[in-house]
DNA sequence: CTGTTAGCGCGTTCAT
DNA sequence: ATGAACGCGCTAACAG
């Protein structure tokens, strides 16, 4: 009666063993390839398994082996193409290695991140890849023996592996480009300064200014709430207060999108009236007119690299001390930047 | 020596029970809230669990309960914002109900889809949500008692729940709009006609033509490979062969992107030289100039709805015969369409 | 209300 | 090379 839909009962290794006329242990050895099993027997077991449509129970197997092939992935916003690409890179590498990805969205909320970590703990995942919001979640996992790789951002106080893009380098390149075009009043839009990304990008911006002996002006930095759409409003306020701004640096793709909309709304012509550079390159940036000059990150590769690192840890193939992989972004000059006018 | 990193051994319910001076069963009842447990005892157990940092083992629990809180999600391309949004909608609803999402990307490949289904089977997931490529994967799952909800596309021969967008309706609206503007030679770009989406969109296009008594011309339909970026090339070929085309209908966001690029490359002015409508609305479509008129799908809501349906099935709250939910897309008129010139 | 018993499905000793 | 016995961690059934 619990099998209303005609699904009687999953076939177990015991069924296979019986059908093949051997013991469960032998069936297990034949099926997994671990341990001895006569060739003829192995064949019989395999045939029986196939005939009965046997699918090994991962749950039972995991319980026994005390480890599963599930990797937790905690990201901030799947709807942001950046994170989706990251997840795609991770999934591909994981999948090829026979691992599955449990995806958790934390929406930039630390409580949800922690909640996600706890869930992963309960699931007994051997490893996790996270874009961290706080050190806590990663620490919690690490403390319980879960191997953690931080990606995009670095937050762990206790050392753990990480795969990052050199934000400072990228931001510096973009800013330098603007400076070389003669811009001096460059607005900088960002939605967070708690993470290594925000910090690094601002640092790169400042470093470029310093090299060019241009004074850093705090009033040119606009800070908006995370994930909020008010990059447009923030830019608007800033432009009103600082009418001498000739260029804008949008520190991520969300900021870039908001900035683009605001520039459109104001009927400012890019790059004639104002120049624009973005950090993080998205497809739309080459579809608009003019195309947006941007710091392009190897996002998918970053996800893939993180997964590779984690797998190497899990397999014991890599056992060294915590290591941080740095990926280098490239600045793509496009049509949204030009020499400062007048 | 297996505990190099100082992670001794996970605390089990047995440890908690001992610390609280009760039996494991009582501890279990106190912890889960299922079954009797004296208030004072419950308190003691909870305190002990908390003190020891006990985290229930989901693997063992699943083995015992013969069901887990993992839902399989099989989609075609996480890097396509459409699928990412879908997954985001699913994840949100699942997460609120205490379920996790195992995400599998099949890249539009049926073998990988089938492989994914087998994996989910092995994982003993109680349910799965899929954007189907073939009937096989879903059938396999259903046959083993896994509740399946198809989303975006419908493929199952044996009935199963589905959440779909009314493609025909949307395509008809978009095409009618073009016809009302006087367009008669409307190119139609698509990358698949095996799925309900492609079929429905073409049907809507044809239906609109029929209503307007405009002859359907097969030569105006360009078909490209799935996921391939050659929408641009295909359009190019088509435009060369059919110079009287005055409007283009891109049947999904990939096609739209390719079309947009090709129109740019040809320096065709939209909508002056040619009009454009897209099926599936993406953010870039309102960032470009002119904004692209598009059939907007409630993608996140579709994912959410699919998850709700699945959860209702799993909880036994909904037991009726297979049902298909239809969501209605809306046509957003923007600047890329205008009266046919000349 | 509580403890004892048993078993989910598998892999892994340990004998043989 | 094979099978019997055991246990992974948990909870459902039962007796008390």
XYZ file of C-alpha atoms (C1' of nucleotides) in Angstrom:
716
model
C 0.000 0.000 0.000
C 3.006 2.206 0.270
C 3.708 1.237 -3.291
C 0.684 2.696 -4.955
C 2.455 3.517 -8.135
C 3.692 0.034 -8.728
C 7.181 0.621 -7.465
C 7.566 -2.478 -5.347
C 10.869 -2.126 -3.613
C 14.239 -1.107 -4.809
C 16.462 -3.997 -5.767
C 19.301 -4.397 -3.323
C 22.649 -6.012 -3.597
C 21.130 -8.958 -1.795
C 18.703 -9.506 -4.651
C 21.518 -9.398 -7.127
C 23.553 -11.821 -5.045
C 20.694 -14.271 -4.810
C 20.013 -14.048 -8.527
C 23.655 -14.744 -9.242
C 23.866 -17.490 -6.651
C 26.551 -15.859 -4.564
C 26.775 -14.082 -1.242
C 26.213 -10.356 -0.869
C 29.870 -9.877 -0.073
C 30.939 -11.465 -3.304
C 28.381 -9.461 -5.204
C 29.742 -6.309 -3.623
C 33.291 -7.186 -4.607
C 32.258 -8.037 -8.115
C 30.278 -4.838 -8.488
C 32.741 -2.418 -7.009
C 35.831 -4.111 -8.354
C 37.362 -3.895 -4.910
C 38.705 -7.219 -3.725
C 38.817 -10.650 -5.257
C 36.157 -12.128 -7.489
C 36.541 -14.880 -10.045
C 36.095 -13.647 -13.561
C 33.190 -15.982 -14.237
C 31.477 -14.988 -11.022
C 31.995 -11.334 -11.715
C 30.335 -11.802 -15.075
C 27.364 -13.579 -13.552
C 26.896 -10.890 -10.958
C 27.163 -8.096 -13.446
C 24.632 -9.778 -15.666
C 22.238 -10.274 -12.791
C 22.629 -6.672 -11.700
C 21.973 -5.495 -15.188
C 18.973 -7.746 -15.614
C 17.416 -6.626 -12.365
C 18.204 -3.002 -13.003
C 20.253 -2.744 -9.860
C 21.339 0.734 -8.837
C 23.646 0.826 -5.825
C 22.282 2.853 -2.961
C 24.574 5.836 -2.492
C 23.078 6.536 0.892
C 23.975 3.162 2.305
C 27.319 3.275 0.585
C 28.076 6.691 2.025
C 27.079 5.611 5.477
C 29.413 2.693 5.265
C 32.293 4.495 3.641
C 31.794 7.519 5.845
C 32.038 9.877 2.920
C 29.921 10.876 -0.026
C 30.496 12.215 -3.491
C 28.583 15.386 -2.820
C 30.280 18.729 -2.726
C 28.607 21.742 -1.234
C 28.700 24.974 -3.192
C 27.621 28.141 -1.448
C 27.306 31.247 -3.550
C 25.688 34.606 -3.104
C 23.359 35.095 -6.024
C 22.663 32.586 -8.726
C 20.788 35.204 -10.716
C 23.951 37.204 -11.111
C 25.711 35.803 -14.135
C 29.005 36.006 -12.338
C 27.957 33.420 -9.769
C 26.154 31.314 -12.329
C 29.318 31.088 -14.393
C 31.285 30.235 -11.312
C 28.878 27.439 -10.464
C 28.974 26.208 -14.048
C 32.747 25.927 -13.942
C 32.580 24.066 -10.668
C 29.854 21.713 -11.803
C 31.681 20.732 -14.925
C 34.865 19.670 -13.167
C 32.967 18.007 -10.348
C 30.783 16.112 -12.771
C 33.697 14.770 -14.737
C 35.119 13.375 -11.538
C 31.863 11.698 -10.594
C 30.945 14.212 -7.932
C 27.672 16.049 -7.572
C 27.100 19.637 -6.576
C 24.682 20.718 -3.867
C 24.021 24.340 -4.598
C 23.093 26.759 -1.860
C 22.258 30.393 -2.454
C 22.872 32.671 0.485
C 21.670 35.908 -1.080
C 24.524 37.763 0.517
C 23.109 37.053 3.944
C 25.522 35.753 6.578
C 22.846 33.943 8.510
C 21.827 32.043 5.450
C 25.435 31.275 4.714
C 25.884 29.841 8.179
C 22.652 27.945 7.841
C 23.926 26.519 4.584
C 27.170 25.443 6.213
C 25.247 23.642 8.924
C 23.206 21.836 6.338
C 26.329 20.739 4.530
C 27.741 19.547 7.806
C 24.677 17.428 8.388
C 24.994 16.043 4.878
C 28.534 14.969 5.676
C 29.919 16.397 2.464
C 33.638 15.810 2.187
C 34.238 19.251 0.760
C 32.739 22.622 -0.028
C 33.399 25.581 -2.264
C 32.210 28.946 -1.057
C 32.175 32.591 -1.969
C 32.472 33.572 1.676
C 30.522 36.315 3.410
C 32.128 35.828 6.783
C 34.861 33.656 8.260
C 32.370 31.736 10.408
C 30.821 29.427 7.857
C 34.138 28.271 6.506
C 35.593 27.895 9.970
C 32.655 25.795 11.063
C 33.101 23.461 8.134
C 36.855 23.264 8.428
C 36.631 22.540 12.140
C 34.522 19.495 11.349
C 36.989 18.179 8.823
C 35.231 19.421 5.703
C 37.757 20.615 3.148
C 36.902 24.121 2.101
C 38.008 26.143 -0.876
C 37.179 29.813 -0.930
C 36.603 31.269 -4.333
C 36.435 34.848 -5.609
C 36.713 36.210 -2.088
C 38.949 35.338 0.808
C 37.594 35.455 4.287
C 39.038 32.601 6.269
C 41.165 33.576 9.215
C 42.320 30.070 9.721
C 44.103 29.298 6.522
C 42.306 27.420 3.802
C 42.713 27.050 0.068
C 41.444 29.816 -2.157
C 41.172 30.726 -5.806
C 41.046 34.432 -6.431
C 41.275 36.986 -9.147
C 43.821 39.706 -8.639
C 41.352 42.514 -8.073
C 43.938 45.103 -7.327
C 45.825 44.412 -10.510
C 42.682 44.596 -12.606
C 41.375 47.755 -11.001
C 44.741 49.358 -11.332
C 44.902 48.580 -15.024
C 41.484 50.026 -15.648
C 42.166 53.142 -13.619
C 45.541 53.674 -15.204
C 43.880 53.487 -18.576
C 41.552 56.309 -17.597
C 44.377 58.357 -16.149
C 46.372 57.968 -19.331
C 43.431 59.364 -21.205
C 43.691 62.431 -19.045
C 40.895 61.741 -16.584
C 41.474 63.097 -13.108
C 38.062 63.068 -11.526
C 37.073 59.428 -11.622
C 34.027 58.279 -9.692
C 34.280 54.859 -8.068
C 31.104 52.846 -7.358
C 31.076 49.861 -5.072
C 28.572 47.920 -3.004
C 30.823 46.440 -0.381
C 34.164 47.075 1.221
C 34.168 44.156 3.627
C 35.418 41.646 1.136
C 38.749 41.155 -0.502
C 37.173 41.983 -3.839
C 35.889 45.398 -2.872
C 38.981 46.197 -0.884
C 41.270 45.041 -3.677
C 39.468 46.997 -6.328
C 39.521 50.164 -4.305
C 43.185 49.574 -3.528
C 43.930 49.168 -7.223
C 42.082 52.378 -7.967
C 44.025 54.221 -5.294
C 47.329 52.731 -6.338
C 46.846 53.901 -9.887
C 46.017 57.395 -8.672
C 49.081 57.434 -6.490
C 51.319 56.369 -9.337
C 49.895 59.169 -11.406
C 50.238 61.579 -8.516
C 46.557 62.299 -8.513
C 45.034 63.007 -5.169
C 42.521 60.433 -3.913
C 39.216 62.089 -3.118
C 36.855 60.225 -0.831
C 33.941 62.179 -2.214
C 34.369 60.375 -5.523
C 33.679 57.021 -3.895
C 30.020 56.012 -3.781
C 29.033 53.109 -1.646
C 25.668 51.403 -2.068
C 24.014 48.477 -0.307
C 24.879 44.980 -1.432
C 22.779 43.652 -4.262
C 20.660 46.751 -4.241
C 19.739 48.296 -7.520
C 20.517 51.787 -6.410
C 23.795 52.152 -8.177
C 21.862 54.467 -10.458
C 20.668 56.666 -7.608
C 24.067 56.689 -6.002
C 25.700 57.751 -9.223
C 23.087 60.415 -9.714
C 23.761 61.902 -6.302
C 27.466 61.761 -6.878
C 27.301 63.421 -10.270
C 25.178 66.209 -8.882
C 27.655 66.832 -6.082
C 30.745 66.441 -8.243
C 29.951 67.919 -11.632
C 33.583 67.754 -12.660
C 33.580 63.969 -12.862
C 34.693 62.826 -16.308
C 34.790 59.084 -15.843
C 33.161 56.339 -13.814
C 34.614 53.097 -12.538
C 31.879 50.571 -11.759
C 33.444 48.025 -9.437
C 31.265 45.085 -10.435
C 28.679 44.075 -12.983
C 25.734 45.183 -10.878
C 27.237 48.630 -10.454
C 27.983 48.744 -14.164
C 24.426 47.964 -15.040
C 23.081 50.654 -12.738
C 25.579 53.168 -14.008
C 24.746 52.410 -17.592
C 21.070 52.958 -16.927
C 21.694 56.236 -15.175
C 23.927 57.505 -17.939
C 21.223 56.617 -20.444
C 18.590 58.335 -18.376
C 20.672 61.462 -18.167
C 21.248 61.316 -21.878
C 24.939 61.509 -21.270
C 26.837 60.390 -24.317
C 29.473 57.768 -23.637
C 32.367 58.319 -24.065
C 31.990 61.879 -25.321
C 30.438 63.293 -22.150
C 31.712 60.712 -19.752
C 33.899 57.626 -19.845
C 33.029 54.291 -18.246
C 34.943 51.217 -17.179
C 33.580 48.174 -15.413
C 35.064 45.447 -13.301
C 33.748 42.040 -14.420
C 32.910 41.610 -18.060
C 29.429 40.500 -19.092
C 27.989 39.760 -22.530
C 25.779 42.832 -22.540
C 28.842 45.014 -22.329
C 29.726 44.194 -25.901
C 26.170 44.427 -27.109
C 25.547 47.995 -26.103
C 26.792 50.953 -28.076
C 29.486 51.870 -27.303
C 30.800 48.620 -25.894
C 31.939 48.964 -22.300
C 35.631 48.782 -21.517
C 35.940 46.223 -18.777
C 38.201 44.181 -16.587
C 37.464 40.659 -17.700
C 37.702 37.865 -15.168
C 38.176 34.194 -16.051
C 35.091 33.309 -14.067
C 34.349 29.838 -15.356
C 38.014 28.942 -15.119
C 38.068 30.205 -11.570
C 35.216 27.876 -10.644
C 36.903 25.008 -12.439
C 40.182 25.683 -10.688
C 38.504 25.742 -7.297
C 36.885 22.402 -8.012
C 40.182 20.929 -9.158
C 41.887 22.123 -6.034
C 39.186 20.647 -3.858
C 39.277 17.323 -5.684
C 43.027 17.189 -5.314
C 42.597 17.688 -1.590
C 39.907 15.061 -1.330
C 41.889 12.486 -3.209
C 44.897 13.184 -1.064
C 46.784 13.961 -4.216
C 47.545 17.397 -2.870
C 48.477 17.676 0.766
C 50.612 20.775 1.090
C 49.792 23.735 3.280
C 46.853 25.954 2.330
C 47.463 27.607 -0.965
C 45.958 30.541 -2.791
C 45.724 30.491 -6.560
C 45.711 33.875 -8.195
C 44.150 34.345 -11.598
C 44.935 37.418 -13.598
C 42.138 39.458 -15.122
C 42.621 41.272 -18.387
C 41.556 44.745 -19.230
C 39.501 44.948 -22.408
C 39.594 48.348 -23.935
C 36.431 49.117 -25.810
C 34.475 52.134 -26.892
C 33.306 53.544 -23.593
C 36.534 55.298 -22.764
C 38.281 58.138 -24.511
C 40.429 61.162 -23.921
C 39.004 63.622 -21.548
C 37.421 66.491 -23.435
C 38.237 70.110 -22.862
C 46.276 8.914 12.134
C 43.199 9.339 10.044
C 42.513 12.385 12.124
C 45.499 14.422 11.213
C 43.708 17.691 11.445
C 42.464 17.145 14.927
C 38.968 16.121 13.975
C 38.556 13.158 16.297
C 35.258 11.603 15.402
C 31.898 13.064 14.797
C 29.669 13.091 17.831
C 26.789 10.687 17.399
C 23.399 10.520 18.955
C 24.827 7.840 21.197
C 27.260 10.327 22.670
C 24.493 12.787 23.290
C 22.345 10.113 24.882
C 25.136 9.041 27.177
C 25.888 12.633 28.162
C 22.244 13.169 28.976
C 21.902 9.874 30.739
C 19.211 8.472 28.462
C 18.953 5.894 25.716
C 19.623 6.727 22.092
C 15.958 6.319 21.204
C 14.924 8.836 23.789
C 17.591 11.188 22.595
C 16.290 10.730 19.068
C 12.745 11.492 20.118
C 13.826 14.522 22.073
C 15.911 15.819 19.240
C 13.480 15.279 16.386
C 10.365 16.079 18.336
C 8.809 12.912 16.972
C 7.354 10.822 19.737
C 7.152 11.208 23.474
C 9.814 12.741 25.649
C 9.424 14.316 29.065
C 9.986 18.049 29.043
C 12.802 17.841 31.535
C 14.485 15.044 29.580
C 14.091 16.891 26.329
C 15.792 19.864 27.886
C 18.672 17.758 29.143
C 19.150 16.121 25.778
C 19.029 19.385 23.900
C 21.557 20.883 26.278
C 23.868 17.916 25.884
C 23.544 18.024 22.102
C 24.303 21.690 22.098
C 27.238 21.305 24.415
C 28.751 18.517 22.364
C 28.063 20.276 19.093
C 25.969 17.409 17.829
C 24.926 17.516 14.174
C 22.580 14.733 13.140
C 23.914 12.587 10.326
C 21.610 13.069 7.366
C 23.078 10.045 5.647
C 22.148 7.684 8.417
C 18.812 9.352 8.841
C 18.067 9.028 5.156
C 19.044 5.389 5.153
C 16.685 4.726 7.989
C 13.825 6.854 6.758
C 14.323 5.674 3.214
C 14.104 9.180 1.854
C 16.246 12.257 1.810
C 15.703 15.974 1.565
C 17.633 16.275 -1.637
C 15.958 17.212 -4.867
C 17.644 16.684 -8.196
C 17.560 19.527 -10.678
C 18.640 18.810 -14.218
C 18.982 21.765 -16.532
C 20.603 22.352 -19.874
C 22.941 25.268 -19.450
C 23.630 27.085 -16.248
C 25.514 29.767 -18.130
C 22.361 30.764 -19.923
C 20.598 33.203 -17.680
C 17.293 31.577 -18.426
C 18.334 28.347 -16.743
C 20.149 30.142 -13.959
C 16.981 32.057 -13.121
C 15.003 28.861 -13.245
C 17.405 27.196 -10.837
C 17.317 30.247 -8.590
C 13.536 30.065 -8.359
C 13.692 26.381 -7.573
C 16.418 26.748 -4.977
C 14.594 29.424 -3.111
C 11.412 27.451 -2.628
C 13.283 24.264 -1.876
C 15.481 25.985 0.661
C 12.549 27.479 2.516
C 11.122 23.998 2.885
C 14.377 22.605 4.201
C 15.288 20.810 1.014
C 18.575 21.006 -0.851
C 19.150 21.135 -4.575
C 21.568 18.868 -6.398
C 22.248 20.664 -9.633
C 23.169 18.782 -12.767
C 24.025 20.459 -16.042
C 23.395 18.324 -19.111
C 24.611 20.799 -21.715
C 21.759 19.840 -23.970
C 23.165 16.361 -24.327
C 20.760 13.468 -23.888
C 23.417 11.073 -22.734
C 24.443 13.403 -20.005
C 20.825 13.894 -19.075
C 20.371 10.153 -18.745
C 23.583 9.892 -16.811
C 22.314 12.575 -14.492
C 19.077 10.704 -13.960
C 20.990 7.570 -13.052
C 23.033 9.494 -10.548
C 19.899 10.900 -8.966
C 18.493 7.408 -8.827
C 21.545 6.207 -6.980
C 21.229 9.114 -4.600
C 17.677 8.048 -3.837
C 16.305 11.541 -4.213
C 12.580 11.648 -3.588
C 11.998 14.047 -6.434
C 13.500 15.809 -9.402
C 12.856 18.841 -11.546
C 14.063 18.706 -15.116
C 14.096 20.685 -18.316
C 13.792 17.496 -20.355
C 15.749 16.670 -23.481
C 14.138 13.312 -24.055
C 11.401 11.255 -22.444
C 13.874 8.626 -21.247
C 15.436 10.354 -18.262
C 12.112 11.299 -16.768
C 10.656 7.899 -17.456
C 13.575 6.208 -15.777
C 13.134 8.288 -12.675
C 9.380 7.961 -12.582
C 9.598 4.211 -13.013
C 11.684 4.025 -9.869
C 9.244 6.062 -7.867
C 10.989 9.402 -8.094
C 8.476 12.206 -8.461
C 9.339 14.252 -11.485
C 8.242 17.713 -12.504
C 9.082 18.872 -15.991
C 9.672 22.542 -16.344
C 9.854 24.842 -19.359
C 9.566 21.899 -21.743
C 7.320 18.889 -21.785
C 8.674 15.597 -22.928
C 7.221 12.838 -20.825
C 5.088 10.338 -22.643
C 3.909 8.797 -19.464
C 2.132 11.645 -17.768
C 3.938 13.660 -15.162
C 3.537 17.107 -13.676
C 4.805 20.047 -15.639
C 5.091 23.803 -15.386
C 5.229 25.530 -18.737
C 5.012 28.887 -20.350
C 2.464 29.246 -23.091
C 4.940 29.555 -25.939
C 2.354 29.643 -28.646
C 0.483 32.464 -27.006
C 3.639 34.507 -26.542
C 4.945 33.934 -30.037
C 1.572 34.754 -31.487
C 1.416 38.028 -29.616
C 4.850 39.040 -30.802
C 4.183 38.067 -34.393
C 0.800 39.752 -34.414
C 2.474 42.907 -33.204
C 4.807 42.818 -36.186
C 1.987 42.078 -38.589
C -0.008 44.992 -37.268
C 2.952 47.191 -38.004
C 2.688 46.060 -41.597
C 5.479 43.501 -41.671
C 4.891 40.602 -44.010
C 8.318 39.058 -44.443
C 9.279 38.047 -40.940
C 12.316 35.852 -40.439
C 12.074 33.260 -37.658
C 15.215 31.967 -35.964
C 15.243 28.879 -33.813
C 17.721 26.308 -32.600
C 15.474 23.355 -31.982
C 12.122 22.037 -33.072
C 12.111 18.854 -31.029
C 10.882 20.456 -27.874
C 7.546 21.883 -26.921
C 9.123 25.314 -26.670
C 10.406 25.446 -30.243
C 7.311 23.799 -31.613
C 5.026 26.104 -29.676
C 6.842 29.241 -30.724
C 6.782 28.264 -34.374
C 3.117 27.361 -34.042
C 2.363 30.767 -32.546
C 4.232 32.448 -35.364
C 2.283 30.467 -37.941
C -1.028 31.010 -36.222
C -0.527 34.747 -36.253
C 0.308 34.656 -39.948
C -2.768 32.595 -40.642
C -5.011 34.999 -38.787
C -3.585 37.817 -40.806
C -3.907 35.813 -44.004
C -0.220 36.009 -44.660
C 1.311 33.005 -46.360
C 3.813 31.025 -44.287
C 7.127 30.778 -46.083
C 9.472 28.013 -44.996
C 12.394 29.926 -46.422
C 11.975 32.509 -43.701
C 12.661 29.952 -41.018
C 16.293 29.519 -40.087
C 17.287 26.602 -37.941
C 20.626 26.462 -36.186
C 22.280 23.887 -33.943
C 21.416 23.921 -30.249
C 23.488 26.196 -28.117
C 25.623 27.099 -31.075
C 26.557 30.671 -31.521
C 25.831 30.681 -35.202
C 22.540 32.478 -35.019
C 24.474 35.359 -36.529
C 25.677 33.325 -39.482
C 22.271 31.797 -40.015
C 20.641 35.194 -40.064
C 23.273 36.456 -42.431
C 22.598 33.677 -44.882
C 18.898 34.185 -44.596
C 19.070 37.922 -45.136
C 21.208 37.448 -48.233
C 18.740 34.988 -49.678
C 15.656 36.927 -48.653
C 16.421 40.611 -49.003
C 12.793 41.566 -48.561
C 12.795 40.596 -44.889
C 11.682 43.537 -42.760
C 11.569 41.943 -39.343
C 13.187 39.182 -37.338
C 11.719 36.988 -34.641
C 14.440 35.460 -32.472
C 12.877 32.481 -30.745
C 15.035 32.536 -27.629
C 17.632 34.645 -25.895
C 20.570 32.962 -27.592
C 19.094 33.624 -30.998
C 18.353 37.185 -29.994
C 21.908 37.754 -28.981
C 23.262 36.384 -32.245
C 20.768 38.370 -34.250
C 21.606 41.553 -32.423
C 25.281 41.074 -33.140
C 24.675 40.394 -36.807
C 22.453 43.426 -37.193
C 25.155 45.527 -35.568
C 27.782 44.065 -37.817
C 25.715 44.829 -40.886
C 25.156 48.324 -39.612
C 21.472 47.824 -39.989
C 19.583 50.394 -37.998
C 16.931 48.966 -35.729
C 14.056 49.547 -36.128
C 14.436 51.817 -39.131
C 15.961 49.227 -41.435
C 14.664 46.157 -39.713
C 12.489 45.312 -36.728
C 13.328 42.779 -34.045
C 11.410 40.839 -31.459
C 12.750 38.232 -29.078
C 11.249 35.405 -27.119
C 12.567 35.426 -23.545
C 13.415 38.759 -22.046
C 16.894 39.375 -20.665
C 18.354 42.427 -18.908
C 20.573 43.386 -21.828
C 17.517 43.850 -23.969
C 16.642 47.010 -22.100
C 20.198 48.216 -21.953
C 20.830 48.352 -25.660
C 19.585 51.112 -27.882
C 16.870 50.670 -29.010
C 15.561 48.340 -26.337
C 14.429 45.033 -27.744
C 10.725 44.237 -27.823
C 10.403 40.843 -26.218
C 8.124 38.153 -24.932
C 8.859 38.150 -21.246
C 8.613 34.877 -19.353
C 8.124 34.617 -15.595
C 11.205 32.433 -15.341
C 11.958 32.607 -11.643
C 8.291 32.109 -10.868
C 8.226 29.109 -13.163
C 11.049 27.517 -11.207
C 9.383 28.370 -7.942
C 6.090 26.928 -9.123
C 7.755 23.703 -10.197
C 9.376 23.360 -6.795
C 6.069 24.029 -5.044
C 4.361 21.417 -7.133
C 7.056 18.890 -6.376
C 6.955 19.622 -2.659
C 3.201 19.242 -2.654
C 3.627 15.836 -4.250
C 6.305 14.798 -1.820
C 4.317 15.822 1.200
C 1.300 13.992 -0.115
C -0.578 17.247 0.089
C -1.342 17.003 -3.589
C -2.277 13.624 -4.978
C -4.385 14.276 -8.027
C -3.569 13.062 -11.526
C -0.606 14.646 -13.311
C -1.200 18.277 -13.882
C 0.303 20.885 -16.129
C 0.543 24.469 -14.949
C 0.586 27.062 -17.684
C 2.145 30.438 -17.090
C 1.380 33.280 -19.411
C 4.172 35.337 -20.884
C 3.713 39.009 -21.620
C 4.800 40.880 -24.674
C 6.853 43.949 -23.910
C 6.777 46.428 -26.688
C 9.948 48.429 -26.853
C 11.900 50.375 -29.388
C 13.076 47.644 -31.715
C 9.844 47.417 -33.660
C 8.111 49.942 -35.836
C 5.973 50.321 -38.879
C 7.428 48.782 -41.941
C 9.026 51.431 -44.070
C 8.176 51.998 -47.664
C 7.070 8.194 29.031
C 11.307 5.169 28.344
C 14.625 1.436 26.967
C 15.481 -2.692 24.210
C 15.642 -4.726 19.856
C 16.082 -4.681 15.205
C 17.292 -3.300 10.637
C 17.720 0.416 6.614
C 21.748 -1.334 2.390
C 26.125 -1.655 1.987
C 31.340 -2.789 2.515
C 34.748 -4.825 5.245
C 37.011 -7.635 8.286
C 38.060 -12.415 9.235
C 37.847 -17.140 8.660
C 37.774 -20.750 5.589
C 38.316 -16.926 -4.035
C 34.232 -16.950 -1.103
C 30.796 -16.450 2.799
C 29.435 -15.218 7.666
C 29.311 -11.792 10.793
C 29.414 -7.193 11.968
C 28.642 -2.266 12.094
C 28.224 2.645 9.821
C 24.316 6.211 12.698
C 19.955 6.530 13.091
C 14.853 5.726 14.127
C 10.501 2.654 14.096
C 8.238 -0.922 16.574
C 7.468 -2.923 20.604
C 7.197 -3.931 25.348
C 7.050 -2.204 29.713
